[in-house]
Coordinates of C-alpha atoms and ligand atoms in Angstrom, one line a residue:
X1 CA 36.3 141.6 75.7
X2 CA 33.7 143.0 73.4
X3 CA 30.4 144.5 74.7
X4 CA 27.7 146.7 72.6
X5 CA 25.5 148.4 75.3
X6 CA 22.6 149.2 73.6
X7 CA 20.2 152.7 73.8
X8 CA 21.2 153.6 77.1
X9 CA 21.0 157.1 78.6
X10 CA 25.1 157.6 78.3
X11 CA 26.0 160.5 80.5
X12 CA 29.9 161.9 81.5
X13 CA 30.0 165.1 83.0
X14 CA 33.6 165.3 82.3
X15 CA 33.0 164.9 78.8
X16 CA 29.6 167.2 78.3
X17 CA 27.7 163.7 77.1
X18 CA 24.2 163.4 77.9
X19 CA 22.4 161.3 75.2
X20 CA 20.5 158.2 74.6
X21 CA 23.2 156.3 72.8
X22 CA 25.2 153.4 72.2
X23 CA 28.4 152.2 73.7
X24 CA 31.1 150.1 71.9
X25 CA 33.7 148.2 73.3
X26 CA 36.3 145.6 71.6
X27 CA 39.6 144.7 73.2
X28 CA 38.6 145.9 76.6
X29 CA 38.1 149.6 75.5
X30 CA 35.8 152.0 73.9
X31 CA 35.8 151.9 70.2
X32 CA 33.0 154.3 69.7
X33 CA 30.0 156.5 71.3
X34 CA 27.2 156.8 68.9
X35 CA 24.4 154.6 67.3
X36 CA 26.0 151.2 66.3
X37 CA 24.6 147.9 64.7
X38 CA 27.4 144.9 65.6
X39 CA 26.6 141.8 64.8
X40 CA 28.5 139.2 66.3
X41 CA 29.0 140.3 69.7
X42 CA 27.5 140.6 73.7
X43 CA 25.0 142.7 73.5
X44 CA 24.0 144.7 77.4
X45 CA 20.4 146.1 76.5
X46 CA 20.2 149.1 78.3
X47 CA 17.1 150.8 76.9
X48 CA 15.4 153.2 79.9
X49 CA 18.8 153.1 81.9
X50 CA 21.6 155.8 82.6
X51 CA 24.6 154.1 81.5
X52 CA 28.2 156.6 83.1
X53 CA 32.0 155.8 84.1
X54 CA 32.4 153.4 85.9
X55 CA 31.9 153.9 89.7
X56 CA 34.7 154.5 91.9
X57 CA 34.3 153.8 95.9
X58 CA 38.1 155.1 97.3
X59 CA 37.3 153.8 100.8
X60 CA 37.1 150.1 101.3
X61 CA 38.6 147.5 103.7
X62 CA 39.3 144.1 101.7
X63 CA 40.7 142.1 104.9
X64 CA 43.3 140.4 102.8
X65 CA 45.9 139.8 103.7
X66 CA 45.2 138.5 107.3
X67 CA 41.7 138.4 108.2
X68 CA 40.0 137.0 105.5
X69 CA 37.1 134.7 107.8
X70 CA 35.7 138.9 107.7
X71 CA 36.9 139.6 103.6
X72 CA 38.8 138.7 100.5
X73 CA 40.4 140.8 97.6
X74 CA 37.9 138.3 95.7
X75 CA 34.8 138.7 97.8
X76 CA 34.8 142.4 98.5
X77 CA 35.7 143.5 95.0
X78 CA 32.7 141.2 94.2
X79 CA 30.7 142.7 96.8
X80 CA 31.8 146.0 95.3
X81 CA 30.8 145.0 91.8
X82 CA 27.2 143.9 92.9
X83 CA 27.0 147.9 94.5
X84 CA 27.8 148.9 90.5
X85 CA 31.5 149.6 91.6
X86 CA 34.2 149.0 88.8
X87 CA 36.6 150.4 90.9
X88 CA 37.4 150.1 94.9
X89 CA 40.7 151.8 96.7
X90 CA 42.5 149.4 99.4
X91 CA 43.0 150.6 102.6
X92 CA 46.0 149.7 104.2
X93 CA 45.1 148.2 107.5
X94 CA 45.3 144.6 106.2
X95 CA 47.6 142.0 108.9
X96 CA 50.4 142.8 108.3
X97 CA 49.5 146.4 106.8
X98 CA 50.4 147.5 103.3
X99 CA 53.2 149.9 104.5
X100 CA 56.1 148.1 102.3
X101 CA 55.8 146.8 98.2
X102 CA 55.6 143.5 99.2
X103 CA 52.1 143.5 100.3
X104 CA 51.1 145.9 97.7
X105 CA 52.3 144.0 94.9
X106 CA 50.6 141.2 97.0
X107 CA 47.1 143.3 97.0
X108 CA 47.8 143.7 93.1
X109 CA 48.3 140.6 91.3
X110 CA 45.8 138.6 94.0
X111 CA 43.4 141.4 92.6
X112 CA 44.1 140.7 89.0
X113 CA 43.4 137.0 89.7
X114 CA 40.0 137.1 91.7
X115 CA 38.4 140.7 91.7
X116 CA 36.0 141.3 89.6
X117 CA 36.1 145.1 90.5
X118 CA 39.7 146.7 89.8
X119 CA 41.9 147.6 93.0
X120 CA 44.1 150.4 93.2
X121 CA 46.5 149.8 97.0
X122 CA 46.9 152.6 99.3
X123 CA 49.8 152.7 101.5
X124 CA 50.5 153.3 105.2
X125 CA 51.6 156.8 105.9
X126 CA 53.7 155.1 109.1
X127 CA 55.6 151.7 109.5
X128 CA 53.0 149.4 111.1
X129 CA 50.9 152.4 111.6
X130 CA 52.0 153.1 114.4
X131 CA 52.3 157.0 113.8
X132 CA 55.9 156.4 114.7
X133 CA 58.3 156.5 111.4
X134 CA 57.3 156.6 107.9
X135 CA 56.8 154.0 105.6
X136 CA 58.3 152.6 102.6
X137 CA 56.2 155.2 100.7
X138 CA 58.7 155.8 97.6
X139 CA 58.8 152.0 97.1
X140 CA 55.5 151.3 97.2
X141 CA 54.3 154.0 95.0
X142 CA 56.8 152.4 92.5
X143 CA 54.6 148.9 93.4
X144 CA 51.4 150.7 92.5
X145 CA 50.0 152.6 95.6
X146 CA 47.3 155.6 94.2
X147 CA 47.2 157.5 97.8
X148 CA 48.6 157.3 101.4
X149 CA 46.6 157.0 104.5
X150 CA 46.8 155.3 108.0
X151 CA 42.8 155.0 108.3
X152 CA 41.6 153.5 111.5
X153 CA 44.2 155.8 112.7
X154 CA 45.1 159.1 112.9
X155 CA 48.5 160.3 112.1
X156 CA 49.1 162.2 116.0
X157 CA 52.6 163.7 115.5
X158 CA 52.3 166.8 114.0
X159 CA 55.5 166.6 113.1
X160 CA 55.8 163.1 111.4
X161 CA 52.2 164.4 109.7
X162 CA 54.0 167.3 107.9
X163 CA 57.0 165.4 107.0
X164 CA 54.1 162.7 105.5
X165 CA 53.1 165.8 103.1
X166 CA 55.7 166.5 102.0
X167 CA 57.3 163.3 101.2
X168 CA 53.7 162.4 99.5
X169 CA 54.4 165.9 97.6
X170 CA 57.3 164.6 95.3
X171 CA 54.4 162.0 93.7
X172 CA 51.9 164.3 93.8
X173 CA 50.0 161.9 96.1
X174 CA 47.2 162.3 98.2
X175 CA 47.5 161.7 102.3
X176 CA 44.3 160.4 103.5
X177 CA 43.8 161.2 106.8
X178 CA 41.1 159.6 109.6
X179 CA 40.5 162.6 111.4
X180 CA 40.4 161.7 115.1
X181 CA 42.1 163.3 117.9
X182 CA 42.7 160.3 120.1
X183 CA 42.8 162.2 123.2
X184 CA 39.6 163.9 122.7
X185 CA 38.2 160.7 121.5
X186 CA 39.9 158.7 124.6
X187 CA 38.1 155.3 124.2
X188 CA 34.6 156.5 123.6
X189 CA 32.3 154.5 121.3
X190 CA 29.7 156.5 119.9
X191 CA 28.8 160.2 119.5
X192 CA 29.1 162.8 122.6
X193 CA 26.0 163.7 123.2
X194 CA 21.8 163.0 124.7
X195 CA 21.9 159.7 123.0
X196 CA 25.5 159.1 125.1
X197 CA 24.4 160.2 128.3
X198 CA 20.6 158.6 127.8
X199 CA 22.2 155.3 127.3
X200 CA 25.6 155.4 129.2
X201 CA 28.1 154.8 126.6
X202 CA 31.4 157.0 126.6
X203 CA 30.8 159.3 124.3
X204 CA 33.2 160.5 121.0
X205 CA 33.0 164.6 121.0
X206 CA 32.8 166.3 117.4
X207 CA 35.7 168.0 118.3
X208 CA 37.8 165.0 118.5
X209 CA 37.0 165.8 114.6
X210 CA 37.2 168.7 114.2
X211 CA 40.8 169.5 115.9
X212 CA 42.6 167.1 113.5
X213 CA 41.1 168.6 110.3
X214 CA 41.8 171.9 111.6
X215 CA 45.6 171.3 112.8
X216 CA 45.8 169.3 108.9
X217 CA 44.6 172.3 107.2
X218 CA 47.2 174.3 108.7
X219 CA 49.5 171.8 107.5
X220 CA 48.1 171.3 104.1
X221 CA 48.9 175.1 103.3
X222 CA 52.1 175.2 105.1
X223 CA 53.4 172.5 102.7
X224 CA 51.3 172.8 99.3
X225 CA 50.1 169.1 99.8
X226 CA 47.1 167.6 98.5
X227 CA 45.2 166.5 101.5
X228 CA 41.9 164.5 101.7
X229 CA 39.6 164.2 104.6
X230 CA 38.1 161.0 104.5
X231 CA 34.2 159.8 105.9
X232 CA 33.5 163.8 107.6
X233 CA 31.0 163.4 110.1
X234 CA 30.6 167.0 111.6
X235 CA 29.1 170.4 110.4
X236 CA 32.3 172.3 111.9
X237 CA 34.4 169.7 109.6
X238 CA 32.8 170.3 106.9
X239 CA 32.6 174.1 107.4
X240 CA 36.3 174.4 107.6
X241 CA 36.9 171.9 104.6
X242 CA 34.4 175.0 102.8
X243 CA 36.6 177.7 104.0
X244 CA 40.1 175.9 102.8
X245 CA 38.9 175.3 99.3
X246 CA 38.1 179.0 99.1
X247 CA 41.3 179.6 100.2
X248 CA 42.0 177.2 97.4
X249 CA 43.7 174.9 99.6
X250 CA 44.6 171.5 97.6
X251 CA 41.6 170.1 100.1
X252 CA 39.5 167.2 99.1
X253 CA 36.7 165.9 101.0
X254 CA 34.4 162.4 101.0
X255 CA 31.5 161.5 103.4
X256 CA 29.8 157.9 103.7
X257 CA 26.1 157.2 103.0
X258 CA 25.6 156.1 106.9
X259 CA 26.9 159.6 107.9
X260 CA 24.1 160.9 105.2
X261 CA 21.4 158.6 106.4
X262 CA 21.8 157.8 110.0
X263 CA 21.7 160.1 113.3
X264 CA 23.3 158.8 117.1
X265 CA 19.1 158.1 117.2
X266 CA 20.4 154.6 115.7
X267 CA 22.5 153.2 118.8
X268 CA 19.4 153.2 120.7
X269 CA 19.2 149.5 121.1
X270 CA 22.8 149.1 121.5
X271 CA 22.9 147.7 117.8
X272 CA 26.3 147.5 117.3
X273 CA 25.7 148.0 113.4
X274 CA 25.5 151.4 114.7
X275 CA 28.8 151.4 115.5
X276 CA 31.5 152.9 113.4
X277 CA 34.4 155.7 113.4
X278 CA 33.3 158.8 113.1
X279 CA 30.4 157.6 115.3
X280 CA 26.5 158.6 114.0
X281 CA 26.3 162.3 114.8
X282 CA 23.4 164.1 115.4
X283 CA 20.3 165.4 112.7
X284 CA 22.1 168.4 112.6
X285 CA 25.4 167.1 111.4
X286 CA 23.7 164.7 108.9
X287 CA 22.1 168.1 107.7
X288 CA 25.3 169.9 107.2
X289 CA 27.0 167.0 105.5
X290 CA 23.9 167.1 103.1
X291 CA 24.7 170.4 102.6
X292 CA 28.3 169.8 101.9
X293 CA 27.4 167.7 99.4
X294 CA 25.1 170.2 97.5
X295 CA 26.9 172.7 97.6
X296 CA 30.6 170.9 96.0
X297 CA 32.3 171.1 99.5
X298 CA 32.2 167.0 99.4
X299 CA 33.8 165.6 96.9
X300 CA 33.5 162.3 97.3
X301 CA 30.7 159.8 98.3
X302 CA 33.0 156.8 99.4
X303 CA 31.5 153.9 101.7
X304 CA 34.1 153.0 104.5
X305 CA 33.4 149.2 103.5
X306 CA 34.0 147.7 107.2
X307 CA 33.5 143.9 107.3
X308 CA 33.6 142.4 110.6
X309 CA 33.2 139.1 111.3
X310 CA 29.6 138.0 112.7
X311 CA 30.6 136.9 116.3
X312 CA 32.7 140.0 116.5
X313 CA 29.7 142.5 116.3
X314 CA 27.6 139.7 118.6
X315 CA 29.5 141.2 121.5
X316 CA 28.4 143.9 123.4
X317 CA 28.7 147.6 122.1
X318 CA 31.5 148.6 124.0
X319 CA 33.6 145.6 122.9
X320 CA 32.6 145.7 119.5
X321 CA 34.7 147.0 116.6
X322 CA 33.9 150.0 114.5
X323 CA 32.4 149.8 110.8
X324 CA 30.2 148.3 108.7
X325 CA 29.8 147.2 105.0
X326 CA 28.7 149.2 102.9
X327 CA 29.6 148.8 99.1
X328 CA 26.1 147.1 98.0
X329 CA 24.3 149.8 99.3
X330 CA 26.1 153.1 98.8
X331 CA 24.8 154.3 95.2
X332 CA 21.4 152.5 96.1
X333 CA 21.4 155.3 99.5
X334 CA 22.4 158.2 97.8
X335 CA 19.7 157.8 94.8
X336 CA 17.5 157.4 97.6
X337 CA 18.4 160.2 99.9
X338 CA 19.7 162.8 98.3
X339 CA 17.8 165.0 95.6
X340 CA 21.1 165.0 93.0
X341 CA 21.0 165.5 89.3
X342 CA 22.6 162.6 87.5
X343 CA 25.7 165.3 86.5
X344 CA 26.2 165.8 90.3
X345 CA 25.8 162.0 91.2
X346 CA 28.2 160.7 88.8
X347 CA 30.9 163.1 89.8
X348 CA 30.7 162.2 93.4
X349 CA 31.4 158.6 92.5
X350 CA 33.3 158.6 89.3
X351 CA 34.8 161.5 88.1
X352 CA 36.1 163.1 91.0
X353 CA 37.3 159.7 93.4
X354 CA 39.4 159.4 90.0
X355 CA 40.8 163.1 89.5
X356 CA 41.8 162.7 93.6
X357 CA 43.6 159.4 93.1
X358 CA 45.2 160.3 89.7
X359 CA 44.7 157.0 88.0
X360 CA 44.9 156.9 84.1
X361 CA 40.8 158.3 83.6
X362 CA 38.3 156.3 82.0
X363 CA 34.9 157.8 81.1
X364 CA 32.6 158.1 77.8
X365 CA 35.6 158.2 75.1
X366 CA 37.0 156.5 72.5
X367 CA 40.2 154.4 74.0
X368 CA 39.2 154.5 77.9
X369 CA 39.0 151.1 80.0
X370 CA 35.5 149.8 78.7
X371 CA 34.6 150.5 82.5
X372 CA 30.2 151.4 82.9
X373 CA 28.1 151.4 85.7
X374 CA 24.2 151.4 84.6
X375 CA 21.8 152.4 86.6
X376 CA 18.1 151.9 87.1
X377 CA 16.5 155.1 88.7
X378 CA 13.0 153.4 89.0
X379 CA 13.8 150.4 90.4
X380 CA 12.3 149.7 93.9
X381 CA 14.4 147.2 95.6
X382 CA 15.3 146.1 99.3
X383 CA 18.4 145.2 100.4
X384 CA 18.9 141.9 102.2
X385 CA 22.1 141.4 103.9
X386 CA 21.8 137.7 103.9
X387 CA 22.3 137.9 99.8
X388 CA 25.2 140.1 99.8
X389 CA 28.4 138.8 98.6
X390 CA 30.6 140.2 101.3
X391 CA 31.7 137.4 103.8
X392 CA 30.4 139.7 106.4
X393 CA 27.2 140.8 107.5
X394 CA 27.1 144.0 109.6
X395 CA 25.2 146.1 107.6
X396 CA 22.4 148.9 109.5
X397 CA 20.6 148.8 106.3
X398 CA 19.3 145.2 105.9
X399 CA 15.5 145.7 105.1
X400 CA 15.8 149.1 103.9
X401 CA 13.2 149.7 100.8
X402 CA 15.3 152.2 98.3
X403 CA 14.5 153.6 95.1
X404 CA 17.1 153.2 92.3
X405 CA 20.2 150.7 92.0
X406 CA 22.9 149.9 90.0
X407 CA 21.8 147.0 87.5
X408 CA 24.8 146.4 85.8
X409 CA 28.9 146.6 86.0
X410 CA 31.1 146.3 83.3
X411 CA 35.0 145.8 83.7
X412 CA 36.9 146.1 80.6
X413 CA 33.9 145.4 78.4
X414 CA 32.5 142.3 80.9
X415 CA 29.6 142.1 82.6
X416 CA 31.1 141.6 86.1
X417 CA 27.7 142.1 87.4
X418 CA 24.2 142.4 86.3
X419 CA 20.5 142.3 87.8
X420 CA 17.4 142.5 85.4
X421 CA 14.2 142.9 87.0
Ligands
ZN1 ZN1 38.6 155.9 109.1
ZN2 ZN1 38.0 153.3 106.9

């Protein structure tokens, strides 16, 4: 595909590139950063608009295969594109899981046939996830996997946890971990805490949390691993996560825009798009993971895309499952809610989600992936859930008024996704 995006504000912290520029791309790739007249092909006008790598969300639940009345590879990665990502990571909690090559080479060529957004797999760390015996991790990072991770579920066994690092070692892998201590956490539904006892719900403590990223640091250093906390929801978590990579632990951190947004305060009216795992933790938590975020500790801004199925979050909060979606709305929330230079924003979801996953890097240079997300820093826009292009709908931030949006998403020199005012 060829593309010339025209007089944008091209800027790649990896690269040192902050200029208004054009972009060229034939064949899918880059040909050249710099003013350019083409005649004869697309031209993406992107005059008054940041144009940077394309965006990378390494947390998201496609649903497929399995429960795809909530998801499909085709209408999340869709759903992803229209949030200006290029780029979504899989987790493996499809039906069955993605714990053996056949479901990831599944994930991959049903990907390369209907997403418009690219998907890298990630594989189970255990068979079934059950947290029992490993899975077929070898064979299905020869299928494609980027990362390992049982998300939903902890890895408990301490044991079986260590053994997971190292084995992820030998490919230099990441093990994602959903950092929960199930017996701490023991059923609850929402943070532990005056919101809980106010309105009777069992109650998640922050140390559930904060036990399991503490007992996988300790194993992180023990065996050299690179380890990555995913959605951190506490300010002890993210204190200790602070500490390790001054220890210079290979530690890597994301949070989610709800835990950056949102307090407990949310589950008032037993709105069960206030539901999710880590629960909503209190203002003080949200300010420490703003802080985290400031100060380099987070790495990542990754949404936990959670589609449910409408009559599931009908039922009543304690029956209702965790999660919500979240890929239209994550860059919108963060340009909205946090005070980040463009540099910092763009590493949070580009640069860094790829340097932690170790695919091939694409970015502002000649012979990467013709891969852009352009962004519109003045736009005022509100999001309606009823538009979005997931199959689901249980989103908190339907209505929300939000300054700045990603207006365009190109995948190997297409237009996958655009929105002019
Ligand atoms: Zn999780
Ligand atoms: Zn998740």
């Amino acid at each position: 595909m060829d593309l010339l995006v025209k007089n944008g504000r091209v800027i790649d912290p990896a690269r040192k590139i902050d200029a208004v520029t054009d972009i060229v791309i034939r064949d899918g790739k880059i040909q050249l950063i710099g003013a350019a007249t083409v005649p004869g092909i697309p031209v993406f006008e992107a005059t008054g608009l940041v144009v940077a790598p394309g965006f990378f969300d390494i947390h998201v639940h496609l649903r497929e295969p399995g429960t795809e009345e909530a998801e499909t590879i085709a209408s999340g990665g869709s759903a992803a594109a229209a949030g200006g990502f290029t780029a979504v990571a899989a987790m493996p909690n499809t039906k069955p899981p993605n714990d053996n090559p056949s479901i990831t080479h599944y994930i991959l060529s049903e990907a390369r046939r209907s997403s418009p957004a690219r998907v890298f797999p990630i594989g189970a760390i255990t068979k079934e996830q059950k947290g029992e015996t490993l899975a077929e991790i070898g064979e299905m990072f020869e299928a494609g996997i980027v990362a390992i991770s049982d998300d939903g579920k902890p890895v408990m066994d301490s044991r079986l946890f260590r053994r997971a690092l190292e084995y992820a070692l030998m490919f230099d892998m990441p093990v994602i971990q959903h950092c929960e201590d199930l017996y701490l956490s023991n059923g609850g539904v929402m943070h532990e805490g005056v919101y809980s006892t106010r309105l009777g719900l069992k109650g998640i403590p922050s140390a559930a949390e904060e036990t399991m990223v503490s007992r996988d640091l300790i194993l992180a250093e023990m065996t050299g691993s690179k380890y990555h906390a995913a959605h951190l929801s506490t300010r002890q978590a993210v204190a200790m996560v602070r500490e390790a990579k001054a220890r210079r632990l290979r530690v890597t951190a994301e949070v989610t825009p709800h835990h950056f947004t949102l307090t407990d305060a949310a589950v008032a009216g037993y709105d069960t798009n206030a539901k999710m795992n880590p629960p909503l933790r209190s203002a003080d938590d949200v300010a420490a993971v703003v802080e985290g975020i400031s100060d380099g500790t987070i790495d990542v801004i990754a949404s936990d895309h959670a589609p449910h199925h409408i009559n599931l979050k009908m039922l009543e909060f304690d029956s209702a499952p965790f999660g919500i979606t979240g890929v239209e709305t994550a860059v919108g929330l963060a340009l909205t809610k946090l005070q980040l230079s463009m540099t910092r924003l763009i590493e949070l979801f580009s640069i860094n989600p790829q340097k932690i996953m170790k695919v091939a890097p694409w970015g502002l240079f000649e012979g990467s992936n013709g891969d852009l997300t352009v962004l519109d820093l003045n736009r005022n826009w509100t999001f309606d859930v009823n538009q979005s292009r997931s199959r689901s709908r249980n989103s908190p931030f339907h209505g929300w008024s939000m300054k700045g949006k990603a207006v365009g998403t190109i995948v190997g020199g297409k237009v996958v996704y655009q929105d002019r005012a």
